[in-house]
């Protein structure tokens, strides 16, 4: 059971280790060799019994260019003690495993991200005996993935987007398309990702919306007809199912938020067969003050 955003932010990489190397390319814009194998290692870096030191997540990545240790630290706020412990972690882990360590800090806070990205320098002024340059993943460089099609292309990255933006104003807009995209992965993975995301949501309304969306996902995986369509991958059945799901979800979001839905609005949504238009309306349902706000700016 994941009980906090701190734990969720680094455990998502244990669930899908390849997500971290994709984050190097798509978020950090840092080249990283193509991985051949991953191993999650013991995160304990205690050297002597009275001093316990533990990284959040530690992974060994095998590539054609050699092995790397990926040290992942979830950071909720500034903590100057980390500017002492992070260099220690890297030096100790290099000595223990004899392969290059890479420090990655993940946070939901922009201020914390800027602080964590500052190089850590140790030694004489102008002559560093040691310098550590953390790579930081946060709301300023992780894209907001609010499109179902984009979320389906890379579900783990969409999960990371929801988690890193979980304390921001754009969190709710990510949830609905991500919920649909989770139906393209296996049920166990969808359940784990769902729990990780919930742990990172700060707004009570967004958390409630997500819990209801997860109820729909559980129904989907437990529904034999929906599962058959999903497994067979029939284009017509899948497209028709997506239309029905999007119509139902748009109306349910309004209902979950206790927004009255007049018959005219309900009929217009039920009668729409344009998936793109329904996606727009579903996004608007997350923030609309009245049901009629779905149609602001025109549409079908």
PDB file of C-alpha atoms in Angstrom:
ATOM      1  CA  UNK A   1       0.000   0.000   0.000  1.00  0.00           C
ATOM      2  CA  UNK A   2       1.439   3.362  -1.053  1.00  0.00           C
ATOM      3  CA  UNK A   3       0.726   5.858   1.691  1.00  0.00           C
ATOM      4  CA  UNK A   4       2.339   9.103   0.545  1.00  0.00           C
ATOM      5  CA  UNK A   5       3.317  11.094  -2.524  1.00  0.00           C
ATOM      6  CA  UNK A   6       6.983  10.787  -1.463  1.00  0.00           C
ATOM      7  CA  UNK A   7       6.820   7.011  -1.737  1.00  0.00           C
ATOM      8  CA  UNK A   8       4.750   7.042  -4.921  1.00  0.00           C
ATOM      9  CA  UNK A   9       7.054   9.409  -6.790  1.00  0.00           C
ATOM     10  CA  UNK A  10      10.007   7.039  -6.705  1.00  0.00           C
ATOM     11  CA  UNK A  11       8.127   3.718  -6.649  1.00  0.00           C
ATOM     12  CA  UNK A  12       6.639   4.401 -10.074  1.00  0.00           C
ATOM     13  CA  UNK A  13      10.129   3.722 -11.446  1.00  0.00           C
ATOM     14  CA  UNK A  14      10.249   0.381  -9.634  1.00  0.00           C
ATOM     15  CA  UNK A  15       6.976  -0.532 -11.347  1.00  0.00           C
ATOM     16  CA  UNK A  16       8.336   0.447 -14.770  1.00  0.00           C
ATOM     17  CA  UNK A  17      12.152   0.897 -14.696  1.00  0.00           C
ATOM     18  CA  UNK A  18      12.233   1.748 -18.412  1.00  0.00           C
ATOM     19  CA  UNK A  19      10.197   4.864 -17.625  1.00  0.00           C
ATOM     20  CA  UNK A  20      13.242   6.396 -15.969  1.00  0.00           C
ATOM     21  CA  UNK A  21      15.456   6.087 -19.027  1.00  0.00           C
ATOM     22  CA  UNK A  22      12.626   7.431 -21.204  1.00  0.00           C
ATOM     23  CA  UNK A  23      12.416  10.375 -18.820  1.00  0.00           C
ATOM     24  CA  UNK A  24      16.081  11.073 -19.560  1.00  0.00           C
ATOM     25  CA  UNK A  25      15.240  11.427 -23.255  1.00  0.00           C
ATOM     26  CA  UNK A  26      11.759  12.994 -23.175  1.00  0.00           C
ATOM     27  CA  UNK A  27      11.884  15.134 -20.021  1.00  0.00           C
ATOM     28  CA  UNK A  28      15.501  15.840 -19.114  1.00  0.00           C
ATOM     29  CA  UNK A  29      16.796  15.842 -22.725  1.00  0.00           C
ATOM     30  CA  UNK A  30      19.888  13.977 -21.536  1.00  0.00           C
ATOM     31  CA  UNK A  31      21.246  11.157 -23.725  1.00  0.00           C
ATOM     32  CA  UNK A  32      21.288   7.751 -22.072  1.00  0.00           C
ATOM     33  CA  UNK A  33      22.388   4.436 -23.637  1.00  0.00           C
ATOM     34  CA  UNK A  34      19.613   2.000 -24.577  1.00  0.00           C
ATOM     35  CA  UNK A  35      19.091  -0.322 -21.580  1.00  0.00           C
ATOM     36  CA  UNK A  36      19.409  -4.101 -21.959  1.00  0.00           C
ATOM     37  CA  UNK A  37      18.441  -5.052 -18.400  1.00  0.00           C
ATOM     38  CA  UNK A  38      17.306  -3.522 -15.107  1.00  0.00           C
ATOM     39  CA  UNK A  39      17.715  -4.650 -11.509  1.00  0.00           C
ATOM     40  CA  UNK A  40      16.220  -2.912  -8.476  1.00  0.00           C
ATOM     41  CA  UNK A  41      18.863  -3.003  -5.731  1.00  0.00           C
ATOM     42  CA  UNK A  42      18.803  -2.741  -1.953  1.00  0.00           C
ATOM     43  CA  UNK A  43      18.399   0.977  -1.228  1.00  0.00           C
ATOM     44  CA  UNK A  44      20.310   0.800   2.074  1.00  0.00           C
ATOM     45  CA  UNK A  45      23.616   2.714   1.983  1.00  0.00           C
ATOM     46  CA  UNK A  46      24.364   2.435   5.694  1.00  0.00           C
ATOM     47  CA  UNK A  47      28.092   2.320   6.363  1.00  0.00           C
ATOM     48  CA  UNK A  48      28.219   1.865  10.140  1.00  0.00           C
ATOM     49  CA  UNK A  49      25.396   0.913  12.464  1.00  0.00           C
ATOM     50  CA  UNK A  50      24.831   4.272  14.282  1.00  0.00           C
ATOM     51  CA  UNK A  51      24.432   6.176  10.975  1.00  0.00           C
ATOM     52  CA  UNK A  52      21.603   4.899   8.800  1.00  0.00           C
ATOM     53  CA  UNK A  53      21.450   6.225   5.267  1.00  0.00           C
ATOM     54  CA  UNK A  54      18.933   5.063   2.701  1.00  0.00           C
ATOM     55  CA  UNK A  55      18.181   6.220  -0.839  1.00  0.00           C
ATOM     56  CA  UNK A  56      14.592   6.082  -2.066  1.00  0.00           C
ATOM     57  CA  UNK A  57      15.076   3.857  -5.119  1.00  0.00           C
ATOM     58  CA  UNK A  58      18.272   2.330  -6.482  1.00  0.00           C
ATOM     59  CA  UNK A  59      18.456   0.547  -9.839  1.00  0.00           C
ATOM     60  CA  UNK A  60      21.280  -0.976 -11.820  1.00  0.00           C
ATOM     61  CA  UNK A  61      20.935  -0.543 -15.577  1.00  0.00           C
ATOM     62  CA  UNK A  62      22.945  -2.624 -18.019  1.00  0.00           C
ATOM     63  CA  UNK A  63      23.661  -1.013 -21.393  1.00  0.00           C
ATOM     64  CA  UNK A  64      26.010  -1.649 -24.303  1.00  0.00           C
ATOM     65  CA  UNK A  65      28.116   1.213 -22.939  1.00  0.00           C
ATOM     66  CA  UNK A  66      28.402  -0.334 -19.486  1.00  0.00           C
ATOM     67  CA  UNK A  67      26.446  -0.408 -16.229  1.00  0.00           C
ATOM     68  CA  UNK A  68      24.941   2.591 -14.432  1.00  0.00           C
ATOM     69  CA  UNK A  69      23.414   3.051 -11.004  1.00  0.00           C
ATOM     70  CA  UNK A  70      20.288   5.203 -11.072  1.00  0.00           C
ATOM     71  CA  UNK A  71      19.738   6.806  -7.671  1.00  0.00           C
ATOM     72  CA  UNK A  72      16.176   8.194  -7.443  1.00  0.00           C
ATOM     73  CA  UNK A  73      15.288  10.602  -4.641  1.00  0.00           C
ATOM     74  CA  UNK A  74      11.749  11.948  -4.118  1.00  0.00           C
ATOM     75  CA  UNK A  75      11.924  15.425  -2.609  1.00  0.00           C
ATOM     76  CA  UNK A  76       8.942  17.288  -1.165  1.00  0.00           C
ATOM     77  CA  UNK A  77      10.730  20.444  -0.006  1.00  0.00           C
ATOM     78  CA  UNK A  78      14.149  22.024   0.394  1.00  0.00           C
ATOM     79  CA  UNK A  79      16.406  20.125   2.765  1.00  0.00           C
ATOM     80  CA  UNK A  80      19.966  21.398   3.019  1.00  0.00           C
ATOM     81  CA  UNK A  81      21.054  18.150   4.669  1.00  0.00           C
ATOM     82  CA  UNK A  82      20.591  16.443   1.300  1.00  0.00           C
ATOM     83  CA  UNK A  83      23.379  18.569  -0.118  1.00  0.00           C
ATOM     84  CA  UNK A  84      25.635  16.619   2.193  1.00  0.00           C
ATOM     85  CA  UNK A  85      24.037  13.182   1.929  1.00  0.00           C
ATOM     86  CA  UNK A  86      23.621  13.092  -1.860  1.00  0.00           C
ATOM     87  CA  UNK A  87      27.381  13.348  -2.598  1.00  0.00           C
ATOM     88  CA  UNK A  88      27.936  10.700   0.079  1.00  0.00           C
ATOM     89  CA  UNK A  89      25.444   8.342  -1.563  1.00  0.00           C
ATOM     90  CA  UNK A  90      27.116   8.640  -4.954  1.00  0.00           C
ATOM     91  CA  UNK A  91      30.669   8.189  -3.650  1.00  0.00           C
ATOM     92  CA  UNK A  92      29.680   5.226  -1.476  1.00  0.00           C
ATOM     93  CA  UNK A  93      27.692   3.510  -4.210  1.00  0.00           C
ATOM     94  CA  UNK A  94      30.509   3.921  -6.732  1.00  0.00           C
ATOM     95  CA  UNK A  95      32.956   2.365  -4.273  1.00  0.00           C
ATOM     96  CA  UNK A  96      30.541  -0.498  -3.541  1.00  0.00           C
ATOM     97  CA  UNK A  97      29.404  -1.344  -7.089  1.00  0.00           C
ATOM     98  CA  UNK A  98      32.201   0.152  -9.214  1.00  0.00           C
ATOM     99  CA  UNK A  99      29.875   1.585 -11.835  1.00  0.00           C
ATOM    100  CA  UNK A 100      28.805   5.141 -12.577  1.00  0.00           C
ATOM    101  CA  UNK A 101      26.072   6.561 -10.293  1.00  0.00           C
ATOM    102  CA  UNK A 102      23.486   9.023 -11.639  1.00  0.00           C
ATOM    103  CA  UNK A 103      21.378  11.077  -9.211  1.00  0.00           C
ATOM    104  CA  UNK A 104      17.786  11.799 -10.257  1.00  0.00           C
ATOM    105  CA  UNK A 105      15.557  13.957  -8.034  1.00  0.00           C
ATOM    106  CA  UNK A 106      11.790  13.951  -8.610  1.00  0.00           C
ATOM    107  CA  UNK A 107       9.461  16.522  -7.076  1.00  0.00           C
ATOM    108  CA  UNK A 108       5.970  18.009  -7.407  1.00  0.00           C
ATOM    109  CA  UNK A 109       7.163  21.490  -6.421  1.00  0.00           C
ATOM    110  CA  UNK A 110       8.776  24.003  -8.824  1.00  0.00           C
ATOM    111  CA  UNK A 111      10.663  25.816  -6.058  1.00  0.00           C
ATOM    112  CA  UNK A 112      12.058  22.540  -4.774  1.00  0.00           C
ATOM    113  CA  UNK A 113      13.018  21.551  -8.325  1.00  0.00           C
ATOM    114  CA  UNK A 114      15.040  24.739  -8.822  1.00  0.00           C
ATOM    115  CA  UNK A 115      16.775  24.242  -5.467  1.00  0.00           C
ATOM    116  CA  UNK A 116      17.584  20.590  -6.172  1.00  0.00           C
ATOM    117  CA  UNK A 117      19.022  21.392  -9.613  1.00  0.00           C
ATOM    118  CA  UNK A 118      21.759  23.610  -8.188  1.00  0.00           C
ATOM    119  CA  UNK A 119      25.201  21.959  -8.455  1.00  0.00           C
ATOM    120  CA  UNK A 120      26.683  20.796  -5.162  1.00  0.00           C
ATOM    121  CA  UNK A 121      30.306  21.900  -4.948  1.00  0.00           C
ATOM    122  CA  UNK A 122      32.807  20.784  -2.315  1.00  0.00           C
ATOM    123  CA  UNK A 123      36.394  22.006  -2.024  1.00  0.00           C
ATOM    124  CA  UNK A 124      38.287  25.280  -2.444  1.00  0.00           C
ATOM    125  CA  UNK A 125      36.654  28.308  -4.118  1.00  0.00           C
ATOM    126  CA  UNK A 126      37.376  27.980  -7.812  1.00  0.00           C
ATOM    127  CA  UNK A 127      38.746  24.454  -7.388  1.00  0.00           C
ATOM    128  CA  UNK A 128      36.100  21.838  -6.747  1.00  0.00           C
ATOM    129  CA  UNK A 129      37.306  18.621  -5.181  1.00  0.00           C
ATOM    130  CA  UNK A 130      33.823  17.230  -5.763  1.00  0.00           C
ATOM    131  CA  UNK A 131      30.830  18.416  -7.771  1.00  0.00           C
ATOM    132  CA  UNK A 132      27.411  16.771  -7.971  1.00  0.00           C
ATOM    133  CA  UNK A 133      24.881  17.818 -10.617  1.00  0.00           C
ATOM    134  CA  UNK A 134      21.462  16.313  -9.857  1.00  0.00           C
ATOM    135  CA  UNK A 135      19.057  15.666 -12.719  1.00  0.00           C
ATOM    136  CA  UNK A 136      15.638  16.949 -11.671  1.00  0.00           C
ATOM    137  CA  UNK A 137      12.207  15.767 -12.854  1.00  0.00           C
ATOM    138  CA  UNK A 138       9.379  18.100 -11.875  1.00  0.00           C
ATOM    139  CA  UNK A 139       6.334  20.081 -13.000  1.00  0.00           C
ATOM    140  CA  UNK A 140       8.458  22.536 -15.004  1.00  0.00           C
ATOM    141  CA  UNK A 141       9.865  19.931 -17.402  1.00  0.00           C
ATOM    142  CA  UNK A 142       7.353  17.053 -17.351  1.00  0.00           C
ATOM    143  CA  UNK A 143       4.718  17.737 -20.039  1.00  0.00           C
ATOM    144  CA  UNK A 144       1.040  17.973 -19.136  1.00  0.00           C
ATOM    145  CA  UNK A 145      -0.489  15.009 -20.981  1.00  0.00           C
ATOM    146  CA  UNK A 146      -4.183  15.887 -21.271  1.00  0.00           C
ATOM    147  CA  UNK A 147      -4.942  14.003 -24.502  1.00  0.00           C
ATOM    148  CA  UNK A 148      -6.170  10.417 -24.484  1.00  0.00           C
ATOM    149  CA  UNK A 149      -4.275   9.548 -27.650  1.00  0.00           C
ATOM    150  CA  UNK A 150      -1.031  10.960 -26.263  1.00  0.00           C
ATOM    151  CA  UNK A 151      -1.592   9.131 -22.970  1.00  0.00           C
ATOM    152  CA  UNK A 152      -2.178   5.841 -24.803  1.00  0.00           C
ATOM    153  CA  UNK A 153       1.109   6.209 -26.704  1.00  0.00           C
ATOM    154  CA  UNK A 154       3.086   6.123 -23.436  1.00  0.00           C
ATOM    155  CA  UNK A 155       0.951   5.232 -20.424  1.00  0.00           C
ATOM    156  CA  UNK A 156       3.801   5.251 -17.837  1.00  0.00           C
ATOM    157  CA  UNK A 157       4.883   8.720 -18.981  1.00  0.00           C
ATOM    158  CA  UNK A 158       1.272   9.902 -18.671  1.00  0.00           C
ATOM    159  CA  UNK A 159       1.229   8.449 -15.145  1.00  0.00           C
ATOM    160  CA  UNK A 160       4.417  10.375 -14.365  1.00  0.00           C
ATOM    161  CA  UNK A 161       2.749  13.519 -15.727  1.00  0.00           C
ATOM    162  CA  UNK A 162      -0.238  13.071 -13.409  1.00  0.00           C
ATOM    163  CA  UNK A 163       2.033  12.430 -10.438  1.00  0.00           C
ATOM    164  CA  UNK A 164       4.403  15.367 -10.906  1.00  0.00           C
ATOM    165  CA  UNK A 165       1.506  17.757 -11.577  1.00  0.00           C
ATOM    166  CA  UNK A 166      -0.576  16.236  -8.786  1.00  0.00           C
ATOM    167  CA  UNK A 167      -0.343  19.325  -6.596  1.00  0.00           C
ATOM    168  CA  UNK A 168      -0.958  21.828  -9.364  1.00  0.00           C
ATOM    169  CA  UNK A 169      -4.013  23.373 -10.952  1.00  0.00           C
ATOM    170  CA  UNK A 170      -3.699  21.177 -14.061  1.00  0.00           C
ATOM    171  CA  UNK A 171      -3.945  17.854 -12.197  1.00  0.00           C
ATOM    172  CA  UNK A 172      -7.674  17.362 -12.818  1.00  0.00           C
ATOM    173  CA  UNK A 173      -7.334  17.898 -16.587  1.00  0.00           C
ATOM    174  CA  UNK A 174      -4.877  14.977 -16.827  1.00  0.00           C
ATOM    175  CA  UNK A 175      -6.989  12.446 -14.947  1.00  0.00           C
ATOM    176  CA  UNK A 176      -9.872  11.727 -17.317  1.00  0.00           C
ATOM    177  CA  UNK A 177      -7.826  10.966 -20.474  1.00  0.00           C
ATOM    178  CA  UNK A 178      -5.358   8.980 -18.369  1.00  0.00           C
ATOM    179  CA  UNK A 179      -8.176   6.863 -16.956  1.00  0.00           C
ATOM    180  CA  UNK A 180      -9.165   5.863 -20.496  1.00  0.00           C
ATOM    181  CA  UNK A 181      -5.534   5.180 -21.416  1.00  0.00           C
ATOM    182  CA  UNK A 182      -5.109   2.852 -18.420  1.00  0.00           C
ATOM    183  CA  UNK A 183      -7.598   0.501 -20.071  1.00  0.00           C
ATOM    184  CA  UNK A 184      -4.926  -0.324 -22.649  1.00  0.00           C
ATOM    185  CA  UNK A 185      -2.622  -1.916 -20.047  1.00  0.00           C
ATOM    186  CA  UNK A 186      -3.197  -5.035 -17.965  1.00  0.00           C
ATOM    187  CA  UNK A 187      -5.463  -4.844 -14.926  1.00  0.00           C
ATOM    188  CA  UNK A 188      -2.699  -5.324 -12.342  1.00  0.00           C
ATOM    189  CA  UNK A 189      -0.603  -2.514 -13.812  1.00  0.00           C
ATOM    190  CA  UNK A 190      -3.651  -0.234 -14.006  1.00  0.00           C
ATOM    191  CA  UNK A 191      -4.357  -0.875 -10.318  1.00  0.00           C
ATOM    192  CA  UNK A 192      -0.768  -0.096  -9.268  1.00  0.00           C
ATOM    193  CA  UNK A 193      -0.584   3.047 -11.394  1.00  0.00           C
ATOM    194  CA  UNK A 194      -3.963   4.156 -10.050  1.00  0.00           C
ATOM    195  CA  UNK A 195      -2.792   3.851  -6.462  1.00  0.00           C
ATOM    196  CA  UNK A 196       0.442   5.734  -7.154  1.00  0.00           C
ATOM    197  CA  UNK A 197      -1.457   8.595  -8.792  1.00  0.00           C
ATOM    198  CA  UNK A 198      -3.973   8.879  -5.948  1.00  0.00           C
ATOM    199  CA  UNK A 199      -1.120   9.221  -3.446  1.00  0.00           C
ATOM    200  CA  UNK A 200       0.199  12.234  -5.367  1.00  0.00           C
ATOM    201  CA  UNK A 201      -3.066  14.185  -5.685  1.00  0.00           C
ATOM    202  CA  UNK A 202      -3.346  17.085  -3.230  1.00  0.00           C
ATOM    203  CA  UNK A 203      -6.720  18.567  -4.181  1.00  0.00           C
ATOM    204  CA  UNK A 204      -9.621  16.722  -2.507  1.00  0.00           C
ATOM    205  CA  UNK A 205     -11.876  17.232  -5.538  1.00  0.00           C
ATOM    206  CA  UNK A 206      -9.265  15.824  -7.921  1.00  0.00           C
ATOM    207  CA  UNK A 207      -8.724  12.878  -5.593  1.00  0.00           C
ATOM    208  CA  UNK A 208     -12.451  12.162  -5.482  1.00  0.00           C
ATOM    209  CA  UNK A 209     -12.723  12.365  -9.262  1.00  0.00           C
ATOM    210  CA  UNK A 210      -9.792   9.959  -9.569  1.00  0.00           C
ATOM    211  CA  UNK A 211     -11.328   7.459  -7.149  1.00  0.00           C
ATOM    212  CA  UNK A 212     -14.510   7.430  -9.196  1.00  0.00           C
ATOM    213  CA  UNK A 213     -12.551   7.048 -12.413  1.00  0.00           C
ATOM    214  CA  UNK A 214     -10.714   4.092 -10.883  1.00  0.00           C
ATOM    215  CA  UNK A 215     -14.073   2.534 -10.028  1.00  0.00           C
ATOM    216  CA  UNK A 216     -14.909   2.720 -13.727  1.00  0.00           C
ATOM    217  CA  UNK A 217     -11.558   1.141 -14.602  1.00  0.00           C
ATOM    218  CA  UNK A 218     -12.135  -1.735 -12.183  1.00  0.00           C
ATOM    219  CA  UNK A 219     -15.570  -2.254 -13.739  1.00  0.00           C
ATOM    220  CA  UNK A 220     -13.992  -2.311 -17.189  1.00  0.00           C
ATOM    221  CA  UNK A 221     -11.502  -5.031 -16.279  1.00  0.00           C
ATOM    222  CA  UNK A 222     -14.172  -7.081 -14.503  1.00  0.00           C
ATOM    223  CA  UNK A 223     -16.661  -6.803 -17.376  1.00  0.00           C
ATOM    224  CA  UNK A 224     -16.354  -9.889 -19.666  1.00  0.00           C
ATOM    225  CA  UNK A 225     -17.762  -8.108 -22.730  1.00  0.00           C
ATOM    226  CA  UNK A 226     -15.430  -5.124 -22.372  1.00  0.00           C
ATOM    227  CA  UNK A 227     -12.486  -7.457 -21.775  1.00  0.00           C
ATOM    228  CA  UNK A 228     -13.317  -9.482 -24.885  1.00  0.00           C
ATOM    229  CA  UNK A 229     -13.406  -6.369 -27.058  1.00  0.00           C
ATOM    230  CA  UNK A 230     -10.146  -5.195 -25.520  1.00  0.00           C
ATOM    231  CA  UNK A 231      -8.347  -8.507 -26.064  1.00  0.00           C
ATOM    232  CA  UNK A 232      -9.580  -9.015 -29.620  1.00  0.00           C
ATOM    233  CA  UNK A 233      -8.734  -5.426 -30.527  1.00  0.00           C
ATOM    234  CA  UNK A 234     -11.596  -5.119 -32.981  1.00  0.00           C
ATOM    235  CA  UNK A 235     -11.450  -1.634 -34.467  1.00  0.00           C
ATOM    236  CA  UNK A 236     -15.183  -1.088 -34.765  1.00  0.00           C
ATOM    237  CA  UNK A 237     -15.958  -2.477 -31.328  1.00  0.00           C
ATOM    238  CA  UNK A 238     -13.152  -0.529 -29.733  1.00  0.00           C
ATOM    239  CA  UNK A 239     -14.171   2.738 -31.384  1.00  0.00           C
ATOM    240  CA  UNK A 240     -17.832   2.263 -30.472  1.00  0.00           C
ATOM    241  CA  UNK A 241     -16.852   1.367 -26.925  1.00  0.00           C
ATOM    242  CA  UNK A 242     -14.679   4.465 -26.639  1.00  0.00           C
ATOM    243  CA  UNK A 243     -17.569   6.658 -27.774  1.00  0.00           C
ATOM    244  CA  UNK A 244     -19.936   5.104 -25.245  1.00  0.00           C
ATOM    245  CA  UNK A 245     -17.354   5.325 -22.470  1.00  0.00           C
ATOM    246  CA  UNK A 246     -16.567   8.964 -23.244  1.00  0.00           C
ATOM    247  CA  UNK A 247     -20.266   9.932 -23.292  1.00  0.00           C
ATOM    248  CA  UNK A 248     -20.899   8.157 -19.999  1.00  0.00           C
ATOM    249  CA  UNK A 249     -17.774   9.560 -18.365  1.00  0.00           C
ATOM    250  CA  UNK A 250     -18.571  13.151 -19.395  1.00  0.00           C
ATOM    251  CA  UNK A 251     -21.995  12.954 -17.782  1.00  0.00           C
ATOM    252  CA  UNK A 252     -20.725  11.133 -14.722  1.00  0.00           C
ATOM    253  CA  UNK A 253     -18.024  13.706 -14.018  1.00  0.00           C
ATOM    254  CA  UNK A 254     -20.730  16.370 -13.877  1.00  0.00           C
ATOM    255  CA  UNK A 255     -22.831  14.178 -11.603  1.00  0.00           C
ATOM    256  CA  UNK A 256     -19.871  13.382  -9.312  1.00  0.00           C
ATOM    257  CA  UNK A 257     -19.296  17.122  -8.977  1.00  0.00           C
ATOM    258  CA  UNK A 258     -22.990  17.620  -8.080  1.00  0.00           C
ATOM    259  CA  UNK A 259     -23.648  19.751 -11.169  1.00  0.00           C
ATOM    260  CA  UNK A 260     -27.260  19.415 -12.418  1.00  0.00           C
ATOM    261  CA  UNK A 261     -27.493  18.074 -15.975  1.00  0.00           C
ATOM    262  CA  UNK A 262     -30.553  19.390 -17.870  1.00  0.00           C
ATOM    263  CA  UNK A 263     -32.215  17.090 -20.385  1.00  0.00           C
ATOM    264  CA  UNK A 264     -31.043  19.278 -23.273  1.00  0.00           C
ATOM    265  CA  UNK A 265     -27.401  18.911 -22.228  1.00  0.00           C
ATOM    266  CA  UNK A 266     -27.752  15.170 -21.665  1.00  0.00           C
ATOM    267  CA  UNK A 267     -29.372  14.641 -25.077  1.00  0.00           C
ATOM    268  CA  UNK A 268     -26.706  16.671 -26.854  1.00  0.00           C
ATOM    269  CA  UNK A 269     -23.904  14.650 -25.241  1.00  0.00           C
ATOM    270  CA  UNK A 270     -25.666  11.326 -25.854  1.00  0.00           C
ATOM    271  CA  UNK A 271     -26.235  12.229 -29.497  1.00  0.00           C
ATOM    272  CA  UNK A 272     -22.590  13.150 -30.235  1.00  0.00           C
ATOM    273  CA  UNK A 273     -20.578  10.654 -32.303  1.00  0.00           C
ATOM    274  CA  UNK A 274     -17.418  12.766 -32.624  1.00  0.00           C
ATOM    275  CA  UNK A 275     -14.772  11.314 -30.297  1.00  0.00           C
ATOM    276  CA  UNK A 276     -12.603  14.450 -30.462  1.00  0.00           C
ATOM    277  CA  UNK A 277     -15.550  16.652 -29.516  1.00  0.00           C
ATOM    278  CA  UNK A 278     -16.458  14.337 -26.647  1.00  0.00           C
ATOM    279  CA  UNK A 279     -12.870  14.545 -25.438  1.00  0.00           C
ATOM    280  CA  UNK A 280     -13.119  18.335 -25.332  1.00  0.00           C
ATOM    281  CA  UNK A 281     -16.394  18.162 -23.405  1.00  0.00           C
ATOM    282  CA  UNK A 282     -14.975  15.612 -20.958  1.00  0.00           C
ATOM    283  CA  UNK A 283     -12.044  17.917 -20.197  1.00  0.00           C
ATOM    284  CA  UNK A 284     -14.421  20.838 -19.646  1.00  0.00           C
ATOM    285  CA  UNK A 285     -16.561  18.708 -17.302  1.00  0.00           C
ATOM    286  CA  UNK A 286     -13.676  18.637 -14.803  1.00  0.00           C
ATOM    287  CA  UNK A 287     -13.786  22.422 -14.265  1.00  0.00           C
ATOM    288  CA  UNK A 288     -17.237  23.491 -15.512  1.00  0.00           C
ATOM    289  CA  UNK A 289     -19.438  25.491 -13.139  1.00  0.00           C
ATOM    290  CA  UNK A 290     -22.631  24.655 -15.104  1.00  0.00           C
ATOM    291  CA  UNK A 291     -23.437  21.758 -17.412  1.00  0.00           C
ATOM    292  CA  UNK A 292     -23.931  24.248 -20.251  1.00  0.00           C
ATOM    293  CA  UNK A 293     -20.246  25.236 -19.922  1.00  0.00           C
ATOM    294  CA  UNK A 294     -19.401  22.055 -21.843  1.00  0.00           C
ATOM    295  CA  UNK A 295     -20.457  23.809 -25.009  1.00  0.00           C
ATOM    296  CA  UNK A 296     -18.610  27.070 -24.440  1.00  0.00           C
ATOM    297  CA  UNK A 297     -16.845  28.010 -27.648  1.00  0.00           C
ATOM    298  CA  UNK A 298     -19.095  25.946 -29.884  1.00  0.00           C
ATOM    299  CA  UNK A 299     -18.856  22.346 -30.975  1.00  0.00           C
ATOM    300  CA  UNK A 300     -21.133  19.589 -32.191  1.00  0.00           C
TER     301      UNK A 300
END
